Short mmCIF file of C-alpha atoms and ligand atoms in Angstrom, two decimals:
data_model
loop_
_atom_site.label_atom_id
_atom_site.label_comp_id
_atom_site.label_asym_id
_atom_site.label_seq_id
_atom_site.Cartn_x
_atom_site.Cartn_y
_atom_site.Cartn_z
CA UNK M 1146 -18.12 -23.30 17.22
CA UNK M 1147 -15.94 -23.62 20.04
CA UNK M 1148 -17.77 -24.46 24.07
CA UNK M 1149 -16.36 -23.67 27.23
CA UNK M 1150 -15.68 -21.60 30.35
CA UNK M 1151 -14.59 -18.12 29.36
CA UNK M 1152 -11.20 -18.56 30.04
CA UNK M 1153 -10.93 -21.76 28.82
CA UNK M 1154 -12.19 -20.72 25.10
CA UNK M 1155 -9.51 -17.59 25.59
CA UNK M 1156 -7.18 -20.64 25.62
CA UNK M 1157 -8.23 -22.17 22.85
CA UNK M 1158 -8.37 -19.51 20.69
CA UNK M 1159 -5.05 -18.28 21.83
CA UNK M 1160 -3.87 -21.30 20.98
CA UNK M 1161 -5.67 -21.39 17.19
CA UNK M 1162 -4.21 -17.77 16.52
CA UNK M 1163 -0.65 -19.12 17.45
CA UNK M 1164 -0.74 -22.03 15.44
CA UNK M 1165 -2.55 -19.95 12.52
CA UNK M 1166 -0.05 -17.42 12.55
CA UNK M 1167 2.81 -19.81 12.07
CA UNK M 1168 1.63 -21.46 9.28
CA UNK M 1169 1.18 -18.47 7.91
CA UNK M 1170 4.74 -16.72 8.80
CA UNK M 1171 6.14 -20.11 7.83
CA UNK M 1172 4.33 -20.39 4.58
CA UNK M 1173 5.24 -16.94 3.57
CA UNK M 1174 9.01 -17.84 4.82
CA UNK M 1175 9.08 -20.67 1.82
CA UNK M 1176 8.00 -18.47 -0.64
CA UNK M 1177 10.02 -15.87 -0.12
CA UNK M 1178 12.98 -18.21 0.00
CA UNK M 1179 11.94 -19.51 -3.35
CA UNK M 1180 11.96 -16.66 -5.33
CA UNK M 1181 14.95 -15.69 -3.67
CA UNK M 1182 12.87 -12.21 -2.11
CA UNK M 1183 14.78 -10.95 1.00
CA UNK M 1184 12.64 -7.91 1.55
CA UNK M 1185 11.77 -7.10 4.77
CA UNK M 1186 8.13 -7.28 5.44
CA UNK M 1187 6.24 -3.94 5.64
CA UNK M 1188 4.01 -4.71 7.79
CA UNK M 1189 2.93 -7.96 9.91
CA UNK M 1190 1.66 -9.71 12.68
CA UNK M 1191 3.95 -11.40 15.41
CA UNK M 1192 3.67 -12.43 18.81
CA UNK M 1193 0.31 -10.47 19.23
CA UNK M 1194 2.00 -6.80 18.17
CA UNK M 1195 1.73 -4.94 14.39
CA UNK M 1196 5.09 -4.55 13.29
CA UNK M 1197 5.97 -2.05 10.89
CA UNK M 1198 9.12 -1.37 8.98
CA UNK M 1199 9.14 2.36 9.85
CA UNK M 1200 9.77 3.87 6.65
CA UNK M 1201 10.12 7.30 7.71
CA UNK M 1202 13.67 6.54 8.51
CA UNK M 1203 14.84 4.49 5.30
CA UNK M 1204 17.72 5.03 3.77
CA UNK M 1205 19.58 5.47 6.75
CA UNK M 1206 17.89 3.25 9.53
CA UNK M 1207 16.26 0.01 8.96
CA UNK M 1208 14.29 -0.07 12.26
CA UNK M 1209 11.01 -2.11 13.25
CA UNK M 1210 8.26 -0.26 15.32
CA UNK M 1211 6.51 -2.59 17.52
CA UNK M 1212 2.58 -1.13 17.77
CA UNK M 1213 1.05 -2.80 21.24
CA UNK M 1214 -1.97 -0.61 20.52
CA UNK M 1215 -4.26 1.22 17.94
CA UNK M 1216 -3.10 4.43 18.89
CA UNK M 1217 0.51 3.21 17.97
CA UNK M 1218 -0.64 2.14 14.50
CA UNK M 1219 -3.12 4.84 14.02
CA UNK M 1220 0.16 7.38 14.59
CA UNK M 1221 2.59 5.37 12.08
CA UNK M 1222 -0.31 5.82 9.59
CA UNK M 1223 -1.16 9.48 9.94
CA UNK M 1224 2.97 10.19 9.96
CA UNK M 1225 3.85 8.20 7.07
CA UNK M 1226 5.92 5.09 8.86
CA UNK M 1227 3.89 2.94 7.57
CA UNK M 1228 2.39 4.39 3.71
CA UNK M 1229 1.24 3.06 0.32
CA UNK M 1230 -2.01 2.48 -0.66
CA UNK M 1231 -1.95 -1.51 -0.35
CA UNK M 1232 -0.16 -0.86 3.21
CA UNK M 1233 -2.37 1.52 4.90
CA UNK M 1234 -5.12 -1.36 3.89
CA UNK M 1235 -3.30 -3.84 5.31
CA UNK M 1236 -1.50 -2.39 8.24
CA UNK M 1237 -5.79 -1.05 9.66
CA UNK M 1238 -7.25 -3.99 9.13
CA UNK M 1239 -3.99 -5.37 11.77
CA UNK M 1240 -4.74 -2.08 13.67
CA UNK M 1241 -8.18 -3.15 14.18
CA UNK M 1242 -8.00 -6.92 14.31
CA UNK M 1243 -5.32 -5.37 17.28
CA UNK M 1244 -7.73 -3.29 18.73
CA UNK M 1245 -10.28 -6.27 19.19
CA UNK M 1246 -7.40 -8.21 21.03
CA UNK M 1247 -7.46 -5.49 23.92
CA UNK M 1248 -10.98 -4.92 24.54
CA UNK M 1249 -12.65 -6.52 27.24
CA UNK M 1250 -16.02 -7.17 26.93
CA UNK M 1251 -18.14 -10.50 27.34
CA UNK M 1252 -21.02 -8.95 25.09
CA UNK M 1253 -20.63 -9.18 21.50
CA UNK M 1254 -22.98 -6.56 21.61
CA UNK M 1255 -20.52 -3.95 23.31
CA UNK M 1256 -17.62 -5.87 21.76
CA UNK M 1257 -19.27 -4.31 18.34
CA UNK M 1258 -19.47 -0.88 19.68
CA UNK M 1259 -16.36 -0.48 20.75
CA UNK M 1260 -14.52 -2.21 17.29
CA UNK M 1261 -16.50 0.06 15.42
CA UNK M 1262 -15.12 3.26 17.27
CA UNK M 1263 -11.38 1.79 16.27
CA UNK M 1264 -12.48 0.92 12.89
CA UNK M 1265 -13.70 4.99 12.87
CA UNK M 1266 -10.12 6.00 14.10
CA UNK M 1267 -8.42 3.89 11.37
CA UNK M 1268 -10.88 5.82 8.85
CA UNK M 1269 -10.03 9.39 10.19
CA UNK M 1270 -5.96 9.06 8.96
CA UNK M 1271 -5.43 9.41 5.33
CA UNK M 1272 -8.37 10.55 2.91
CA UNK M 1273 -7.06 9.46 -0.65
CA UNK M 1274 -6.36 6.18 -0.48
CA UNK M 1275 -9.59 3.89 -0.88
CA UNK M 1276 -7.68 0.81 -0.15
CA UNK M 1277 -8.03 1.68 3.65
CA UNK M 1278 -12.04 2.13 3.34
CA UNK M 1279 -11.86 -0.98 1.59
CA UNK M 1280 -9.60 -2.81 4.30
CA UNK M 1281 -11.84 -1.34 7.15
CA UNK M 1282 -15.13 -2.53 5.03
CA UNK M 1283 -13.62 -6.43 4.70
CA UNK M 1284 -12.56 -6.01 8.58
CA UNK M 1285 -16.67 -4.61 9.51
CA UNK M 1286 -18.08 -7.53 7.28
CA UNK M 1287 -16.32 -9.45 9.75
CA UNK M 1288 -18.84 -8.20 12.45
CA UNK M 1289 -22.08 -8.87 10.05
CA UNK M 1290 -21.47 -12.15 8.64
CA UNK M 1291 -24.32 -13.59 10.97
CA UNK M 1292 -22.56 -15.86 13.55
CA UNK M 1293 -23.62 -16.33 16.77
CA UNK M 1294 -20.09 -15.84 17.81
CA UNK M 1295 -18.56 -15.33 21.22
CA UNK M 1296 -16.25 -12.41 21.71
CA UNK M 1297 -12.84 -14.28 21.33
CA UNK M 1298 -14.49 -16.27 18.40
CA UNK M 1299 -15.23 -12.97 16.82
CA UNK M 1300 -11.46 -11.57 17.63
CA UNK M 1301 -9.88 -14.88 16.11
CA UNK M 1302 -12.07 -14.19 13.21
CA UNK M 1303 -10.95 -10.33 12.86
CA UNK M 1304 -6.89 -11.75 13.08
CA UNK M 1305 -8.17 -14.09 10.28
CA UNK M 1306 -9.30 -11.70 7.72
CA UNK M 1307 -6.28 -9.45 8.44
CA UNK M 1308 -3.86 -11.93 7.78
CA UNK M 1309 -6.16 -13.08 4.57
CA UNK M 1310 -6.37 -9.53 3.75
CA UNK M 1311 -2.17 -9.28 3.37
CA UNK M 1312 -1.72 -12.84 1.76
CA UNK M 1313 -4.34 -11.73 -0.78
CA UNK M 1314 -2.43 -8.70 -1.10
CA UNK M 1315 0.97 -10.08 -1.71
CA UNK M 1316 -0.70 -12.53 -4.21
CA UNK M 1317 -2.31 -9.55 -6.36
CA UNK M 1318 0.32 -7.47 -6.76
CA UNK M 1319 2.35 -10.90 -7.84
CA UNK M 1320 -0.02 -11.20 -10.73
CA UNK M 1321 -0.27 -7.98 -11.15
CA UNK M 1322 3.62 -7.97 -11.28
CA UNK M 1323 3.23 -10.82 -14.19
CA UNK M 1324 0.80 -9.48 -16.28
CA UNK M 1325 2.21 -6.10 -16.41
CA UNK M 1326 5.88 -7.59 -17.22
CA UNK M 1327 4.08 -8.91 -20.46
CA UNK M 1328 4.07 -4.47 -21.40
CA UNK M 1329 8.31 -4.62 -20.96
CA UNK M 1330 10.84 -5.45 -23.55
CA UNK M 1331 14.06 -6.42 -22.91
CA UNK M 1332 16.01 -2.86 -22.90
CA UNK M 1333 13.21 -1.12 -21.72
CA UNK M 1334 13.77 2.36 -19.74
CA UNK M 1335 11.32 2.58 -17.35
CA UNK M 1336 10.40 5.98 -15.61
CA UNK M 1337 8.86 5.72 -11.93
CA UNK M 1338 7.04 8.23 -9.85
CA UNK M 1339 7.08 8.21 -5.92
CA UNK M 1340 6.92 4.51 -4.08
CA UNK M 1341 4.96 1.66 -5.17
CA UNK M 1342 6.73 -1.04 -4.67
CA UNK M 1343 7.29 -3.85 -1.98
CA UNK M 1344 7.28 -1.10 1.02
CA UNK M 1345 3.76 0.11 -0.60
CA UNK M 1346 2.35 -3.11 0.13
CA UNK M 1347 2.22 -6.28 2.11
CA UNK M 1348 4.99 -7.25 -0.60
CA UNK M 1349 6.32 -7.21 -3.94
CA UNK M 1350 4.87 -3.95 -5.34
CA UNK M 1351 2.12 -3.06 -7.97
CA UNK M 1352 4.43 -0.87 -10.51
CA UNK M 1353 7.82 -1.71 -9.03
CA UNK M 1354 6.20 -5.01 -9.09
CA UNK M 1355 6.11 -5.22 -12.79
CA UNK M 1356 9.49 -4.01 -12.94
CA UNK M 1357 10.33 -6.94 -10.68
CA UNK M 1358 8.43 -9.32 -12.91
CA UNK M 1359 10.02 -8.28 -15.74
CA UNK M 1360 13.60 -8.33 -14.03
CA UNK M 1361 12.87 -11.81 -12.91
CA UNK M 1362 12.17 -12.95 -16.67
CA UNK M 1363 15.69 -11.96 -17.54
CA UNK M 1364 14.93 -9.03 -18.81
CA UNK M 1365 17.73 -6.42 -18.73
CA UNK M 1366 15.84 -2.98 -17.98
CA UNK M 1367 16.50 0.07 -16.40
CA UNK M 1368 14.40 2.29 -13.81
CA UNK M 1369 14.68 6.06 -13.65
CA UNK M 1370 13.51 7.07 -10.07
CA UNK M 1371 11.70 10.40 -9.70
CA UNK M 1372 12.41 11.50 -6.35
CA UNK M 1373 9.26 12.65 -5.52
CA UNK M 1374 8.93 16.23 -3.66
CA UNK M 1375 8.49 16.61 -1.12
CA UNK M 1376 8.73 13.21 1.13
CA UNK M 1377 11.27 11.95 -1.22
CA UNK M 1378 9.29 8.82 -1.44
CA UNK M 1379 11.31 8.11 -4.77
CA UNK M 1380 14.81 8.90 -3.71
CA UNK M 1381 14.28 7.35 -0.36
CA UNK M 1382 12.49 4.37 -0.43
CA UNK M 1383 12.20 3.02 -4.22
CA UNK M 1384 15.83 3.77 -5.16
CA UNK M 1385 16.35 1.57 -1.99
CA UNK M 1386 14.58 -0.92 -2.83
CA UNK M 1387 15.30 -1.36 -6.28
CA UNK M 1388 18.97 -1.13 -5.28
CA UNK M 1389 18.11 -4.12 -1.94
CA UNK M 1390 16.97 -6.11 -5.24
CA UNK M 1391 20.51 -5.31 -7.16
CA UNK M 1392 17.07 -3.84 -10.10
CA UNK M 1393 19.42 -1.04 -12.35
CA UNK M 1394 18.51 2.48 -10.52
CA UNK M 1395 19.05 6.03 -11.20
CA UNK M 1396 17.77 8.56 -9.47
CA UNK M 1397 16.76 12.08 -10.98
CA UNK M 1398 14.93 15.12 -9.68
CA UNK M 1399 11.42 15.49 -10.56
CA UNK M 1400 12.40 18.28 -12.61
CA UNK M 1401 14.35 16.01 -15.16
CA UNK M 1402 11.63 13.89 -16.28
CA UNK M 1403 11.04 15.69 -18.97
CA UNK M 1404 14.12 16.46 -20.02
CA UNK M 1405 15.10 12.64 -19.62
CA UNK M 1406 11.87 11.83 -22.00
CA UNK M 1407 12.73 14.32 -24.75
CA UNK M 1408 16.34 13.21 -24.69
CA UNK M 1409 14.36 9.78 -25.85
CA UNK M 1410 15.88 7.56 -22.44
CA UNK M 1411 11.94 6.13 -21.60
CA UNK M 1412 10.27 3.60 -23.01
CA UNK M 1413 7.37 3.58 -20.74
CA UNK M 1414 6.23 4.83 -17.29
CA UNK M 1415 4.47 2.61 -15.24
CA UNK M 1416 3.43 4.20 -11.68
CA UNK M 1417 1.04 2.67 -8.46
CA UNK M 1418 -2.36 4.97 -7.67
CA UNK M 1419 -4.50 5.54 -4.64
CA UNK M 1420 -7.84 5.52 -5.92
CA UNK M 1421 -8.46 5.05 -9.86
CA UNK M 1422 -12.26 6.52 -10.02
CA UNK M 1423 -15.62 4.62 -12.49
CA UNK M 1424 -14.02 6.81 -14.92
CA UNK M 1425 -10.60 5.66 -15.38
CA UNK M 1426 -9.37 8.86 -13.65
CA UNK M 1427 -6.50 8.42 -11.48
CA UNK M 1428 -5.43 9.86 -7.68
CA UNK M 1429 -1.73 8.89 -7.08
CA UNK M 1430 1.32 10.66 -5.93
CA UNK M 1431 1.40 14.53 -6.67
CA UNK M 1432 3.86 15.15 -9.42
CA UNK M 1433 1.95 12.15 -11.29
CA UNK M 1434 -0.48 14.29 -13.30
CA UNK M 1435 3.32 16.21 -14.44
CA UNK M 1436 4.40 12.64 -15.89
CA UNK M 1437 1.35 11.99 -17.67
CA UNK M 1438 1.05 15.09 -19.59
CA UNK M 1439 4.58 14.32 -20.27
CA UNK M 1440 4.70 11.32 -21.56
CA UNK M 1441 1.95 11.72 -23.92
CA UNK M 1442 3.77 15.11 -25.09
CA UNK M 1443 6.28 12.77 -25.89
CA UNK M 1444 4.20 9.58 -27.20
CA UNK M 1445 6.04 7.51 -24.33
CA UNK M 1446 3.15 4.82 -23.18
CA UNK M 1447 1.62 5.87 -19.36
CA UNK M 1448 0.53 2.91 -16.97
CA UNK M 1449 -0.97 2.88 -13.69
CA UNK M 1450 -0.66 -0.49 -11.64
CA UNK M 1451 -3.07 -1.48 -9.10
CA UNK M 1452 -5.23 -3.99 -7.52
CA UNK M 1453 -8.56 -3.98 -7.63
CA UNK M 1454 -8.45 -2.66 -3.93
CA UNK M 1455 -7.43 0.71 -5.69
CA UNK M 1456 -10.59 0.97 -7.82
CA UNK M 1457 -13.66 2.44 -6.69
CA UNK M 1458 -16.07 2.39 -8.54
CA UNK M 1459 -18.66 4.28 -6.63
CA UNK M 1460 -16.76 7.77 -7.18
CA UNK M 1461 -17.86 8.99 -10.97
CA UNK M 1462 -14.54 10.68 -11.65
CA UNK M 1463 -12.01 12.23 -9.66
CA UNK M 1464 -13.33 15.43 -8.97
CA UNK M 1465 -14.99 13.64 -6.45
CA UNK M 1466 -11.50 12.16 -5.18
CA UNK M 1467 -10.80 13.89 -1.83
CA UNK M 1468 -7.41 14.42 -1.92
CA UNK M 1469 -5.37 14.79 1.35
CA UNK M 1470 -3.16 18.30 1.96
CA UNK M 1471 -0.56 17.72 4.41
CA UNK M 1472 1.45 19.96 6.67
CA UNK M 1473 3.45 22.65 4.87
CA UNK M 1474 6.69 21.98 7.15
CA UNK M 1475 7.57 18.74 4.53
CA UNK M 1476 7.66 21.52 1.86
CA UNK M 1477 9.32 24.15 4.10
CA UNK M 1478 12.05 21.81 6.06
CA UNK M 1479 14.10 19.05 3.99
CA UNK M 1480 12.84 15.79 5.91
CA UNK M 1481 12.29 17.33 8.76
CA UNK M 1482 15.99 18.49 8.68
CA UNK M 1483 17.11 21.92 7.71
CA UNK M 1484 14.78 24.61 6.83
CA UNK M 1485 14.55 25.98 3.07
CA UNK M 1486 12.52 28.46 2.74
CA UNK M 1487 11.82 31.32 4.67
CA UNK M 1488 10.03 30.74 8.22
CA UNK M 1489 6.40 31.71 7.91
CA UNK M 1490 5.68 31.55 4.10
CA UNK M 1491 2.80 30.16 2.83
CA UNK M 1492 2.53 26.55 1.30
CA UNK M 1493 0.07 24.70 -0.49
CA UNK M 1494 0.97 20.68 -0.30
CA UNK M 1495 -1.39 18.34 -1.72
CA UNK M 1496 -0.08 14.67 -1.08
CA UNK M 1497 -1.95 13.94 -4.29
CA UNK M 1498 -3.15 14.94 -8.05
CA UNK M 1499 -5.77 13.20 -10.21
CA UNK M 1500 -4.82 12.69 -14.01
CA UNK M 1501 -7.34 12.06 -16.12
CA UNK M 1502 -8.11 8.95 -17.88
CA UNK M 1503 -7.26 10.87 -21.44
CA UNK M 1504 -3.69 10.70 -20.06
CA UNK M 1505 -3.90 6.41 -18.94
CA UNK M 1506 -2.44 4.49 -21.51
CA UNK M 1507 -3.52 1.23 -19.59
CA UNK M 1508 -4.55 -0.12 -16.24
CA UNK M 1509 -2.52 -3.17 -15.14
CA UNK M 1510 -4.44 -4.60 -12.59
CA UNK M 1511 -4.80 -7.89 -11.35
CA UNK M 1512 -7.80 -9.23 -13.61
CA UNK M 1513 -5.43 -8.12 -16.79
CA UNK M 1514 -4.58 -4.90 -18.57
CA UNK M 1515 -7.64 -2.64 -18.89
CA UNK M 1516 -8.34 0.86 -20.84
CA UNK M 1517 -9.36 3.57 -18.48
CA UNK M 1518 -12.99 3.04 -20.02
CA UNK M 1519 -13.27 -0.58 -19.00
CA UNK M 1520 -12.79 -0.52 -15.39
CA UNK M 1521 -16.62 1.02 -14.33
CA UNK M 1522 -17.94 -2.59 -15.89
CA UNK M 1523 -15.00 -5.10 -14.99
CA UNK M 1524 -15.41 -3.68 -11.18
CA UNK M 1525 -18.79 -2.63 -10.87
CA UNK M 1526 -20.42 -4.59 -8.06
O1 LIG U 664 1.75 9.48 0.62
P1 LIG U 664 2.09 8.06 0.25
O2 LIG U 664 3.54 7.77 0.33
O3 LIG U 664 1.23 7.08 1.00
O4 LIG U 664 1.68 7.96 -1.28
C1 LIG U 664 1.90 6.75 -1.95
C2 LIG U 664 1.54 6.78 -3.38
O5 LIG U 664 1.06 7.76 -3.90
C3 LIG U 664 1.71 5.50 -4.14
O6 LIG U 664 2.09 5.74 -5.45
C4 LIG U 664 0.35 4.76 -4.14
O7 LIG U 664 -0.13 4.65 -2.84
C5 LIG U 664 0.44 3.43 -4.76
S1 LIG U 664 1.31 2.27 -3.77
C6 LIG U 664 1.23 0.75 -4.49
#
């Protein structure tokens, strides 16, 4: 417990946050250098500002967004700078420990109130992915642990589990990444649907990860891209990525995977999820559900990779999955570019489909490969 005047413990605490965040930054620096991984971070804290890679403009611009306040990283959530299962998780739980930073109270009391209000905002952007209920659950448990904290104790504490929240992030999707690479033979023609890869998480990836893995092994493999209608999350962001990595890449419309599987080029499709239900049923990507009946059509094997962030065990099955529906102008206009389709027609855009566990080869998760019917006891609470 740290004693003082007011501004005196603001001091010290300042002072604890720098240090902690440059071991951390510096930490993460060696790593990264060691495995020779030159991705840019998706999301992290510096300096007392969120920074985001702002994904809505990859390919073409690699910019940084520098959020000074919730509403900043609320925004980059709701329009898709920031997006990913994994990295919506991570980039609230830096919205909110963000939000604590800027409120002014000397009550913990009122301190509460008001963090709970931004952890409410944080819960009002994207439906589908339980990884950011999750996040804002670690970030609240934060508040309840018991201390008899003072307010900047309490705000050091919510920077803490933030950054804890995206090293632990980083490190699951690394085993994930290992565990799954154990599924991939040398040769192996991998099919891919939408993004989840480095830029879906704090770093690394959960299916690109595997690919990843597996490329690090020596493995010589292949990755066939879907590019992922409409926000092009495939053609845009993993064919980047892969490519960033020097990963073999092709990309092909979603309309050729199954002309790509029948023509025997896929081995195996391995893909990332947003909420995998007790049931084994899966919410990830729409288009996904397309894949899965199509690779069992064709006997090709199905994964999902995830952490155990993903899985919630408290929805049955994924009817009860809400899935988000997005504006119809990302169907109607081609990246917010040129229109293409008549003005005024009417669109139906879910950002996501379930596929039932019937269709899940395997789970790849961070405690090992799983059967859709095993995850309601390996993650029940
Ligand atoms: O709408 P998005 O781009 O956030 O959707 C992302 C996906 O569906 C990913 O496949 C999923 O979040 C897994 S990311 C590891």
């Amino acid at each position: 417990m740290l004693r003082g005047t007011p501004s005196r413990l603001r001091a010290s605490v300042a002072s604890l946050l720098r240090t902690a965040e440059k071991d951390i930054v510096s930490s993460r620096e060696k790593e990264d250098e060691r495995k020779g991984f030159t991705m840019i971070p998706t999301v992290e804290w510096k300096d007392g500002v969120v920074r985001l890679l702002d994904q809505s403009q990859l390919p073409g611009r690699v910019e940084i967004l520098e959020c000074q306040d919730v509403e900043s990283v609320v925004s980059a959530i709701r329009s898709l700078q920031v997006r990913g299962a994994p990295a919506i998780g991570v980039t609230a739980a830096m919205g909110i420990a963000l939000g604590a930073q800027s409120i002014l109270e000397n009550e913990v009391s009122a301190f509460t109130r008001k963090i709970l209000a931004v952890c409410r905002q944080f819960a009002d952007t994207r439906p589908t992915a339980v990884n950011l209920f999750w996040a804002i659950e670690r970030m609240k448990g934060v508040l309840q642990d018991g201390c008899h904290c003072t307010v900047p104790e309490v705000q050091s504490r919510l920077l803490q589990e933030a950054l804890a929240i995206q090293r632990e992030d980083v490190a699951r999707c690394k085993t994930i990444g290992r565990r799954g690479a154990t599924l991939i033979k040398d040769g192996y023609r991998i099919l891919t649907h939408c993004n989840a890869g480095a830029l879906a998480t704090a770093g690394y990836g959960t299916a690109l990860g595997v690919v990843r893995a597996a490329w690090e092994q020596g493995k010589k493999i292949h990755v066939f891209a879907d590019e992922t209608r409409p926000v092009l999350q495939g053609a845009r962001l993993t064919a980047w990525e892969l490519m960033e990595d020097g990963i073999p890449v092709t990309l092909i419309t979603d309309n050729v995977a199954g002309t790509v599987m029948r023509q025997g080029k896929i081995d195996l499709c391995v893909v990332g999820a947003d909420r995998i239900a007790a049931n084994g049923d899966v919410a990830n990507k729409i288009g996904t559900y397309s894949v899965a009946v199509l690779a069992k059509a064709h006997g090709i094997p199905f994964y999902v990779a995830a952490p155990s962030s993903t899985i919630d065990v408290a929805t049955p099955d994924g009817s009860a999955i809400p899935i988000e529906e997005r504006s119809g102008d990302e169907v109607t206009a081609l990246n917010g570019g040129p229109w293409i389709a008549p003005k005024g027609v009417a669109v139906f855009n879910p950002a996501f489909d379930v596929t039932p566990a019937e269709y899940v080869t395997g789970i790849i998760t961070e405690e090992g490969v799983l059967s859709p019917g095993q995850i309601a006891e390996k993650f029940q609470s």
